[in-house]
């Protein structure tokens, strides 16, 4: 069922159809006898039908990927980069179409959908500038030792629903750049943009190199357990990541897991409150808090706590909640009912335990999964809102006095994805930052990733790395050549 008059229509004279969605297997559009559909989270109305992939579809896609790997793995790095550039340029022609599609399938406001669509092409191009080096580890009179990185084979990329376009392309790019083939499995909540980027890829990659399969909850296990798959790259929750790792262990598949976070921000007393308070709130409530790297715990120096809290509250009150095509909307709906119900559970816990709500606190009646941005004022350190990741627009703020104590509190988490320190004293900020247990730590910023730098989580926030040369190596076997002279 087509959602609405706001549905994207193909532009620029392109033949791509943004209202029809199918699997792509071995370079061809592939349908299925059974279909399903996702829901527009702003209206709870059904989006378009997509195939429910069968075990036969999975077998065909894996077989095609294995066949394509034989020749694709032998292409030159220049040929792979040229294909990626062509693909990025083709996506670029349809940025507005993709942005409209993202609003409908994911719920994010159009301004943020345009950002995701635009950053996707930049991400492809930036990653394509990288190369995995050949490392000469010894070069003596009698022998030379060289470390090479060779492609693994067939990769499965499992993509979440919060950034369905950029994260799909962020898995495709390093996989094919290193000579692998890849099958994308988008979230059943947001299958549409992933299907279309893979469809566009067929113009630039041989059949079987880049494929996409959609389906229900049975599809993930079919792929992760398949003997013909060599690697799983997954972005999503820690709980699901553990299940994927268990499945992959059956055949010792390689895994890269980018999992949940509970990112702390430590705000020092020297900050400019008028500048930093809105920045902190923005970084917490972007995408309705549905970002693994969003700020989720804010520790504010006690000497500025009341003023900083009030500034955050005042700014948060200006953030408009609404349907993504409405003007000036900052927060769209939470993406799906499962997540909406989970976030509702945090609100219930706040009410049950009599916590102080600085702003928000009520979930409005609406046609969609809308939640007002909410700040919880100084909850107990052991409370659920501090310990767990809500993945929604609800944020705890707490005061601190002693540096050693706040570092211990910030590190007291099973997660370790990101963290940040905010201070006008850079020596102080660097001293604190170096003691935080997280894969990415920022000073006076947050979430500013670079595709040329590794992105990895500590503790239960993940295994392995994405981005940078370290991310490329994760798609490779290590081979050491001993050359006797």
Coordinates of N, CA and C in Angstrom, one line a residue, residues 241-338:
X241 N 23.2 -8.5 19.3 CA 24.6 -8.8 19.0 C 25.1 -10.1 19.6
X242 N 24.7 -10.3 20.9 CA 25.1 -11.6 21.5 C 24.6 -12.8 20.8
X243 N 23.3 -12.7 20.3 CA 22.7 -13.8 19.6 C 23.4 -14.0 18.3
X244 N 23.8 -13.0 17.6 CA 24.5 -13.1 16.3 C 25.8 -13.7 16.5
X245 N 26.5 -13.3 17.6 CA 27.8 -13.9 17.9 C 27.7 -15.4 18.1
X246 N 26.7 -15.8 18.8 CA 26.4 -17.2 19.1 C 26.2 -17.9 17.8
X247 N 25.4 -17.4 16.9 CA 25.1 -18.0 15.6 C 26.4 -18.1 14.8
X248 N 27.1 -17.1 14.8 CA 28.4 -17.0 14.0 C 29.4 -18.0 14.5
X249 N 29.3 -18.3 15.7 CA 30.3 -19.3 16.3 C 30.2 -20.7 15.8
X250 N 29.0 -21.0 15.2 CA 28.8 -22.4 14.7 C 29.8 -22.7 13.6
X251 N 30.1 -21.7 12.8 CA 31.0 -21.9 11.7 C 32.2 -21.0 11.8
X252 N 32.4 -20.4 12.9 CA 33.6 -19.5 13.2 C 33.6 -18.3 12.1
X253 N 32.4 -17.8 11.8 CA 32.4 -16.6 11.0 C 33.1 -15.4 11.7
X254 N 33.7 -14.6 11.0 CA 34.2 -13.3 11.5 C 33.0 -12.4 11.9
X255 N 33.1 -11.6 12.9 CA 32.0 -10.7 13.2 C 32.6 -9.3 13.6
X256 N 31.9 -8.3 13.2 CA 32.1 -7.0 13.7 C 30.7 -6.5 14.2
X257 N 30.8 -6.2 15.5 CA 29.5 -5.8 16.2 C 29.6 -4.4 16.7
X258 N 28.8 -3.5 16.2 CA 28.7 -2.1 16.7 C 27.4 -2.1 17.5
X259 N 27.5 -2.0 18.8 CA 26.3 -2.3 19.7 C 25.9 -1.0 20.5
X260 N 25.1 -1.3 21.5 CA 24.6 -0.1 22.2 C 25.6 0.7 23.0
X261 N 25.1 1.9 23.4 CA 25.9 2.8 24.2 C 25.1 3.4 25.3
X262 N 25.8 3.9 26.3 CA 25.2 4.7 27.4 C 26.1 5.9 27.7
X263 N 26.3 6.7 26.6 CA 27.4 7.7 26.6 C 27.2 8.8 27.7
X264 N 28.3 9.0 28.5 CA 28.3 10.1 29.4 C 28.9 11.3 28.9
X265 N 28.4 12.5 29.3 CA 29.1 13.7 29.1 C 29.4 14.3 30.5
X266 N 30.7 14.7 30.6 CA 31.1 15.4 31.9 C 31.3 16.8 31.6
X267 N 30.5 17.7 32.3 CA 30.5 19.1 32.0 C 31.2 19.8 33.2
X268 N 32.3 20.5 32.9 CA 33.1 21.1 33.9 C 32.6 22.5 34.2
X269 N 33.0 23.1 35.3 CA 32.5 24.4 35.8 C 32.9 25.5 34.9
X270 N 33.9 25.4 34.1 CA 34.4 26.5 33.3 C 33.7 26.7 32.0
X271 N 32.7 25.9 31.6 CA 32.1 26.0 30.3 C 31.2 27.3 30.2
X272 N 31.0 27.7 29.0 CA 30.0 28.7 28.7 C 28.7 28.1 28.6
X273 N 27.9 28.3 29.7 CA 26.6 27.6 29.8 C 25.7 27.9 28.6
X274 N 25.6 29.2 28.2 CA 24.7 29.6 27.1 C 25.0 28.8 25.8
X275 N 26.3 28.4 25.6 CA 26.6 27.7 24.4 C 26.5 26.2 24.6
X276 N 27.0 25.7 25.7 CA 27.2 24.3 25.9 C 25.9 23.6 26.2
X277 N 25.0 24.2 27.0 CA 23.7 23.6 27.4 C 22.9 23.2 26.2
X278 N 22.7 24.1 25.2 CA 21.9 23.8 24.0 C 22.6 22.7 23.2
X279 N 23.9 22.7 23.2 CA 24.7 21.7 22.4 C 24.4 20.3 23.0
X280 N 24.5 20.2 24.4 CA 24.3 18.9 25.1 C 22.9 18.4 24.8
X281 N 21.9 19.3 24.9 CA 20.5 18.9 24.7 C 20.3 18.4 23.2
X282 N 20.9 19.1 22.3 CA 20.8 18.7 20.9 C 21.4 17.3 20.7
X283 N 22.6 17.1 21.3 CA 23.3 15.8 21.1 C 22.6 14.6 21.8
X284 N 21.7 15.0 22.7 CA 20.9 13.9 23.4 C 19.6 13.6 22.7
X285 N 19.0 14.6 22.1 CA 17.7 14.5 21.5 C 17.6 14.4 20.0
X286 N 18.8 14.5 19.3 CA 18.8 14.2 17.9 C 18.2 12.9 17.5
X287 N 17.5 12.8 16.4 CA 16.8 11.6 16.0 C 16.0 10.9 17.1
X288 N 15.4 11.8 17.9 CA 14.6 11.4 19.0 C 15.3 10.5 20.0
X289 N 16.6 10.7 20.1 CA 17.5 10.0 21.0 C 17.8 8.6 20.5
X290 N 17.5 8.3 19.3 CA 17.7 6.9 18.7 C 19.0 6.9 18.0
X291 N 20.1 7.1 18.7 CA 21.4 7.0 18.1 C 22.3 6.3 19.1
X292 N 23.1 5.3 18.7 CA 23.9 4.6 19.6 C 24.9 5.5 20.4
X293 N 25.3 6.6 19.7 CA 26.3 7.5 20.2 C 25.6 8.8 20.8
X294 N 24.3 8.8 20.9 CA 23.7 10.0 21.5 C 24.1 10.1 23.0
X295 N 24.2 11.3 23.5 CA 24.5 11.5 24.9 C 23.3 11.0 25.7
X296 N 23.6 10.2 26.8 CA 22.5 9.5 27.5 C 22.7 9.7 29.0
X297 N 23.8 10.2 29.5 CA 24.0 10.5 30.9 C 24.8 11.8 31.0
X298 N 24.3 12.8 31.7 CA 25.0 14.1 31.7 C 25.4 14.4 33.2
X299 N 26.7 14.6 33.4 CA 27.2 14.9 34.7 C 27.7 16.3 34.7
X300 N 27.0 17.2 35.5 CA 27.3 18.6 35.5 C 27.9 19.1 36.8
X301 N 28.9 19.9 36.7 CA 29.6 20.3 37.9 C 28.6 21.0 38.9
X302 N 28.6 20.7 40.1 CA 27.6 21.1 41.1 C 27.6 22.7 41.2
X303 N 28.7 23.3 40.9 CA 28.7 24.8 41.1 C 27.9 25.5 40.0
X304 N 27.7 24.8 38.9 CA 26.9 25.4 37.8 C 25.6 24.6 37.5
X305 N 25.3 23.5 38.3 CA 24.2 22.6 38.0 C 22.9 23.3 37.9
X306 N 22.5 24.2 38.8 CA 21.1 24.8 38.6 C 21.0 25.6 37.3
X307 N 22.0 26.4 37.1 CA 22.0 27.3 35.9 C 22.1 26.5 34.6
X308 N 22.9 25.4 34.6 CA 23.0 24.6 33.4 C 21.7 23.8 33.2
X309 N 21.2 23.3 34.2 CA 19.9 22.6 34.1 C 18.8 23.5 33.5
X310 N 18.7 24.7 34.1 CA 17.7 25.6 33.6 C 17.9 26.0 32.1
X311 N 19.2 26.1 31.7 CA 19.4 26.5 30.3 C 19.1 25.3 29.4
X312 N 19.4 24.1 29.9 CA 19.0 22.9 29.1 C 17.4 22.8 29.0
X313 N 16.8 23.1 30.0 CA 15.3 23.0 30.1 C 14.7 24.1 29.1
X314 N 15.2 25.3 29.2 CA 14.7 26.4 28.4 C 14.9 26.0 26.9
X315 N 16.1 25.5 26.5 CA 16.3 25.1 25.1 C 15.4 24.0 24.7
X316 N 15.3 23.0 25.6 CA 14.5 21.8 25.2 C 13.0 22.2 24.9
X317 N 12.5 23.2 25.6 CA 11.2 23.6 25.4 C 11.0 24.2 24.0
X318 N 12.0 24.6 23.4 CA 11.9 25.2 22.0 C 11.9 24.1 20.9
X319 N 12.2 22.8 21.3 CA 12.3 21.8 20.3 C 10.9 21.3 19.9
X320 N 10.6 21.4 18.6 CA 9.3 21.0 18.2 C 9.2 19.6 17.9
X321 N 8.2 18.9 18.3 CA 7.9 17.5 18.0 C 6.8 17.4 17.0
X322 N 7.0 16.6 16.0 CA 5.9 16.4 15.0 C 6.3 15.5 13.8
X323 N 5.4 15.4 12.9 CA 5.6 14.6 11.7 C 6.7 15.3 10.8
X324 N 7.5 14.4 10.2 CA 8.7 14.8 9.6 C 8.7 15.9 8.5
X325 N 7.5 16.0 7.8 CA 7.4 17.0 6.8 C 6.9 18.3 7.3
X326 N 6.5 18.4 8.6 CA 6.1 19.7 9.1 C 7.3 20.6 9.2
X327 N 7.1 21.9 9.1 CA 8.1 22.9 9.2 C 8.7 23.0 10.6
X328 N 10.0 23.1 10.7 CA 10.7 23.4 11.9 C 10.6 22.3 13.0
X329 N 10.3 21.1 12.5 CA 10.3 19.9 13.5 C 11.7 19.5 13.8
X330 N 12.0 19.3 15.1 CA 13.3 18.8 15.5 C 13.2 17.3 15.8
X331 N 12.2 16.9 16.5 CA 12.0 15.5 16.9 C 10.8 14.8 16.2
X332 N 11.1 13.8 15.4 CA 10.0 13.0 14.9 C 9.5 11.9 15.9
X333 N 8.8 11.0 15.4 CA 8.3 9.9 16.3 C 9.5 8.9 16.7
X334 N 9.3 8.2 17.7 CA 10.1 7.0 17.9 C 9.7 6.0 16.8
X335 N 10.7 5.2 16.3 CA 10.5 4.6 15.0 C 9.5 3.4 15.0
X336 N 9.3 2.7 16.1 CA 8.4 1.6 16.0 C 7.7 1.3 17.4
X337 N 6.7 0.5 17.4 CA 5.9 0.2 18.6 C 6.8 -0.5 19.7
X338 N 7.6 -1.4 19.3 CA 8.5 -2.1 20.2 C 9.3 -1.1 21.0

